[in-house]
mmCIF file with all atom_site columns, C-alpha atoms in Angstrom:
data_model
loop_
_atom_site.group_PDB
_atom_site.id
_atom_site.type_symbol
_atom_site.label_atom_id
_atom_site.label_alt_id
_atom_site.label_comp_id
_atom_site.label_asym_id
_atom_site.label_entity_id
_atom_site.label_seq_id
_atom_site.pdbx_PDB_ins_code
_atom_site.Cartn_x
_atom_site.Cartn_y
_atom_site.Cartn_z
_atom_site.occupancy
_atom_site.B_iso_or_equiv
_atom_site.pdbx_formal_charge
_atom_site.auth_seq_id
_atom_site.auth_comp_id
_atom_site.auth_asym_id
_atom_site.auth_atom_id
_atom_site.pdbx_PDB_model_num
ATOM 1  C CA . MET A 1 1  ? 137.875 119.588 256.195 1.00 0.00 ? 1  MET A CA 1
ATOM 2  C CA . ALA A 1 2  ? 139.860 121.878 258.601 1.00 0.00 ? 2  ALA A CA 1
ATOM 3  C CA . SER A 1 3  ? 140.158 125.476 257.966 1.00 0.00 ? 3  SER A CA 1
ATOM 4  C CA . ILE A 1 4  ? 143.650 127.260 258.545 1.00 0.00 ? 4  ILE A CA 1
ATOM 5  C CA . GLY A 1 5  ? 143.490 130.275 260.688 1.00 0.00 ? 5  GLY A CA 1
ATOM 6  C CA . GLY A 1 6  ? 146.272 132.460 261.980 1.00 0.00 ? 6  GLY A CA 1
ATOM 7  C CA . SER A 1 7  ? 147.529 132.376 265.563 1.00 0.00 ? 7  SER A CA 1
ATOM 8  C CA . GLU A 1 8  ? 150.054 134.200 267.782 1.00 0.00 ? 8  GLU A CA 1
ATOM 9  C CA . PHE A 1 9  ? 151.145 133.346 271.219 1.00 0.00 ? 9  PHE A CA 1
ATOM 10 C CA . ASP A 1 10 ? 153.978 133.709 273.786 1.00 0.00 ? 10 ASP A CA 1
ATOM 11 C CA . CYS A 1 11 ? 155.762 130.562 275.351 1.00 0.00 ? 11 CYS A CA 1
ATOM 12 C CA . ILE A 1 12 ? 157.424 131.432 278.440 1.00 0.00 ? 12 ILE A CA 1
ATOM 13 C CA . VAL A 1 13 ? 159.878 128.834 279.633 1.00 0.00 ? 13 VAL A CA 1
ATOM 14 C CA . VAL A 1 14 ? 161.186 129.045 283.332 1.00 0.00 ? 14 VAL A CA 1
ATOM 15 C CA . CYS A 1 15 ? 164.722 127.186 283.831 1.00 0.00 ? 15 CYS A CA 1
ATOM 16 C CA . ASP A 1 16 ? 166.217 126.120 286.959 1.00 0.00 ? 16 ASP A CA 1
ATOM 17 C CA . THR A 1 17 ? 169.551 127.782 286.185 1.00 0.00 ? 17 THR A CA 1
ATOM 18 C CA . GLU A 1 18 ? 171.007 130.408 283.760 1.00 0.00 ? 18 GLU A CA 1
ATOM 19 C CA . THR A 1 19 ? 173.401 127.629 282.163 1.00 0.00 ? 19 THR A CA 1
ATOM 20 C CA . GLU A 1 20 ? 170.167 125.453 281.584 1.00 0.00 ? 20 GLU A CA 1
ATOM 21 C CA . ARG A 1 21 ? 168.508 128.490 279.959 1.00 0.00 ? 21 ARG A CA 1
ATOM 22 C CA . GLN A 1 22 ? 171.607 129.229 277.627 1.00 0.00 ? 22 GLN A CA 1
ATOM 23 C CA . GLU A 1 23 ? 171.609 125.532 276.606 1.00 0.00 ? 23 GLU A CA 1
ATOM 24 C CA . LEU A 1 24 ? 167.865 125.363 275.936 1.00 0.00 ? 24 LEU A CA 1
ATOM 25 C CA . VAL A 1 25 ? 167.936 128.630 273.920 1.00 0.00 ? 25 VAL A CA 1
ATOM 26 C CA . LYS A 1 26 ? 170.542 127.148 271.437 1.00 0.00 ? 26 LYS A CA 1
ATOM 27 C CA . GLU A 1 27 ? 168.035 124.154 270.917 1.00 0.00 ? 27 GLU A CA 1
ATOM 28 C CA . LEU A 1 28 ? 164.904 126.397 270.672 1.00 0.00 ? 28 LEU A CA 1
ATOM 29 C CA . ARG A 1 29 ? 166.586 128.365 268.033 1.00 0.00 ? 29 ARG A CA 1
ATOM 30 C CA . ARG A 1 30 ? 165.983 125.470 265.570 1.00 0.00 ? 30 ARG A CA 1
ATOM 31 C CA . PHE A 1 31 ? 162.258 125.422 265.970 1.00 0.00 ? 31 PHE A CA 1
ATOM 32 C CA . GLU A 1 32 ? 160.589 127.017 262.974 1.00 0.00 ? 32 GLU A CA 1
ATOM 33 C CA . GLY A 1 33 ? 157.815 129.832 263.623 1.00 0.00 ? 33 GLY A CA 1
ATOM 34 C CA . TYR A 1 34 ? 159.217 130.961 266.845 1.00 0.00 ? 34 TYR A CA 1
ATOM 35 C CA . ARG A 1 35 ? 161.350 133.865 267.789 1.00 0.00 ? 35 ARG A CA 1
ATOM 36 C CA . ILE A 1 36 ? 163.159 134.629 270.968 1.00 0.00 ? 36 ILE A CA 1
ATOM 37 C CA . ARG A 1 37 ? 161.344 137.688 272.072 1.00 0.00 ? 37 ARG A CA 1
ATOM 38 C CA . GLU A 1 38 ? 163.286 138.163 275.481 1.00 0.00 ? 38 GLU A CA 1
ATOM 39 C CA . GLU A 1 39 ? 165.614 136.123 277.755 1.00 0.00 ? 39 GLU A CA 1
ATOM 40 C CA . ARG A 1 40 ? 166.717 136.695 281.319 1.00 0.00 ? 40 ARG A CA 1
ATOM 41 C CA . ARG A 1 41 ? 168.927 134.769 283.842 1.00 0.00 ? 41 ARG A CA 1
ATOM 42 C CA . ASP A 1 42 ? 166.604 131.729 284.174 1.00 0.00 ? 42 ASP A CA 1
ATOM 43 C CA . TRP A 1 43 ? 163.648 132.310 281.794 1.00 0.00 ? 43 TRP A CA 1
ATOM 44 C CA . VAL A 1 44 ? 163.013 132.907 277.998 1.00 0.00 ? 44 VAL A CA 1
ATOM 45 C CA . ASN A 1 45 ? 160.096 134.239 276.430 1.00 0.00 ? 45 ASN A CA 1
ATOM 46 C CA . MET A 1 46 ? 159.345 133.133 272.759 1.00 0.00 ? 46 MET A CA 1
ATOM 47 C CA . ALA A 1 47 ? 156.779 134.251 270.409 1.00 0.00 ? 47 ALA A CA 1
ATOM 48 C CA . TYR A 1 48 ? 155.094 131.793 267.889 1.00 0.00 ? 48 TYR A CA 1
ATOM 49 C CA . THR A 1 49 ? 153.325 133.158 264.965 1.00 0.00 ? 49 THR A CA 1
ATOM 50 C CA . GLY A 1 50 ? 151.648 130.872 262.648 1.00 0.00 ? 50 GLY A CA 1
ATOM 51 C CA . PRO A 1 51 ? 148.774 128.722 261.355 1.00 0.00 ? 51 PRO A CA 1
ATOM 52 C CA . THR A 1 52 ? 146.340 126.780 263.648 1.00 0.00 ? 52 THR A CA 1
ATOM 53 C CA . LEU A 1 53 ? 143.623 124.506 262.267 1.00 0.00 ? 53 LEU A CA 1
ATOM 54 C CA . ASP A 1 54 ? 140.007 125.566 263.209 1.00 0.00 ? 54 ASP A CA 1
ATOM 55 C CA . GLY A 1 55 ? 141.417 127.987 265.748 1.00 0.00 ? 55 GLY A CA 1
ATOM 56 C CA . ASP A 1 56 ? 141.729 125.036 268.454 1.00 0.00 ? 56 ASP A CA 1
ATOM 57 C CA . VAL A 1 57 ? 144.117 122.557 266.854 1.00 0.00 ? 57 VAL A CA 1
ATOM 58 C CA . LEU A 1 58 ? 147.744 123.442 267.842 1.00 0.00 ? 58 LEU A CA 1
ATOM 59 C CA . PRO A 1 59 ? 150.180 123.541 265.035 1.00 0.00 ? 59 PRO A CA 1
ATOM 60 C CA . GLN A 1 60 ? 152.814 120.758 264.619 1.00 0.00 ? 60 GLN A CA 1
ATOM 61 C CA . GLU A 1 61 ? 155.548 123.448 265.342 1.00 0.00 ? 61 GLU A CA 1
ATOM 62 C CA . TYR A 1 62 ? 153.942 123.897 268.588 1.00 0.00 ? 62 TYR A CA 1
ATOM 63 C CA . MET A 1 63 ? 153.715 120.176 269.297 1.00 0.00 ? 63 MET A CA 1
ATOM 64 C CA . ASN A 1 64 ? 157.454 119.761 268.430 1.00 0.00 ? 64 ASN A CA 1
ATOM 65 C CA . LEU A 1 65 ? 158.408 122.480 270.940 1.00 0.00 ? 65 LEU A CA 1
ATOM 66 C CA . HIS A 1 66 ? 156.211 120.880 273.525 1.00 0.00 ? 66 HIS A CA 1
ATOM 67 C CA . ASP A 1 67 ? 157.818 117.343 272.988 1.00 0.00 ? 67 ASP A CA 1
ATOM 68 C CA . CYS A 1 68 ? 161.377 118.751 273.100 1.00 0.00 ? 68 CYS A CA 1
ATOM 69 C CA . LEU A 1 69 ? 160.318 120.388 276.678 1.00 0.00 ? 69 LEU A CA 1
ATOM 70 C CA . VAL A 1 70 ? 158.491 117.634 277.968 1.00 0.00 ? 70 VAL A CA 1
ATOM 71 C CA . GLU A 1 71 ? 161.890 115.374 277.173 1.00 0.00 ? 71 GLU A CA 1
ATOM 72 C CA . ARG A 1 72 ? 164.039 117.727 279.162 1.00 0.00 ? 72 ARG A CA 1
ATOM 73 C CA . GLY A 1 73 ? 161.769 117.647 282.326 1.00 0.00 ? 73 GLY A CA 1
ATOM 74 C CA . PHE A 1 74 ? 159.359 120.484 281.650 1.00 0.00 ? 74 PHE A CA 1
ATOM 75 C CA . VAL A 1 75 ? 155.696 120.532 282.208 1.00 0.00 ? 75 VAL A CA 1
ATOM 76 C CA . GLN A 1 76 ? 153.015 122.892 280.905 1.00 0.00 ? 76 GLN A CA 1
ATOM 77 C CA . LYS A 1 77 ? 151.824 124.712 283.965 1.00 0.00 ? 77 LYS A CA 1
ATOM 78 C CA . TYR A 1 78 ? 149.128 126.572 282.195 1.00 0.00 ? 78 TYR A CA 1
ATOM 79 C CA . SER A 1 79 ? 147.911 127.623 278.980 1.00 0.00 ? 79 SER A CA 1
ATOM 80 C CA . TYR A 1 80 ? 145.375 130.409 278.265 1.00 0.00 ? 80 TYR A CA 1
ATOM 81 C CA . TRP A 1 81 ? 144.480 132.221 275.109 1.00 0.00 ? 81 TRP A CA 1
ATOM 82 C CA . GLY A 1 82 ? 147.842 133.807 273.873 1.00 0.00 ? 82 GLY A CA 1
ATOM 83 C CA . SER A 1 83 ? 150.232 132.264 276.216 1.00 0.00 ? 83 SER A CA 1
ATOM 84 C CA . ARG A 1 84 ? 151.847 128.880 277.399 1.00 0.00 ? 84 ARG A CA 1
ATOM 85 C CA . ARG A 1 85 ? 154.129 128.502 280.404 1.00 0.00 ? 85 ARG A CA 1
ATOM 86 C CA . PHE A 1 86 ? 156.408 125.616 281.024 1.00 0.00 ? 86 PHE A CA 1
ATOM 87 C CA . GLU A 1 87 ? 158.533 125.075 284.031 1.00 0.00 ? 87 GLU A CA 1
ATOM 88 C CA . LYS A 1 88 ? 160.295 122.062 285.718 1.00 0.00 ? 88 LYS A CA 1
ATOM 89 C CA . SER A 1 89 ? 157.904 119.813 287.730 1.00 0.00 ? 89 SER A CA 1
ATOM 90 C CA . ARG A 1 90 ? 158.707 120.246 291.439 1.00 0.00 ? 90 ARG A CA 1
ATOM 91 C CA . ASP A 1 91 ? 156.765 117.202 292.350 1.00 0.00 ? 91 ASP A CA 1
ATOM 92 C CA . GLY A 1 92 ? 158.891 114.783 290.384 1.00 0.00 ? 92 GLY A CA 1
ATOM 93 C CA . ASN A 1 93 ? 156.318 114.045 287.615 1.00 0.00 ? 93 ASN A CA 1
ATOM 94 C CA . ALA A 1 94 ? 157.339 115.207 284.440 1.00 0.00 ? 94 ALA A CA 1
#
């Protein structure tokens, strides 16, 4: 059985325009477990605090956010302990 641990990481989303960022922030506010830490003209930095399973499995709250961003044409450019970054695909492959 999987054990439940705690996790906290940042999620930076880089948008193409300020308008896109504003629209995205409205939608992102509905995701549980996240708070908007900082937003600027074309990016937003969110913080997630919540459970992970066995320290490696991402929580459903993260996967919901991930799926929302992918549907909007974002790709996860990199991931490392403590941070995720999403931006629009520049090669046409979302």
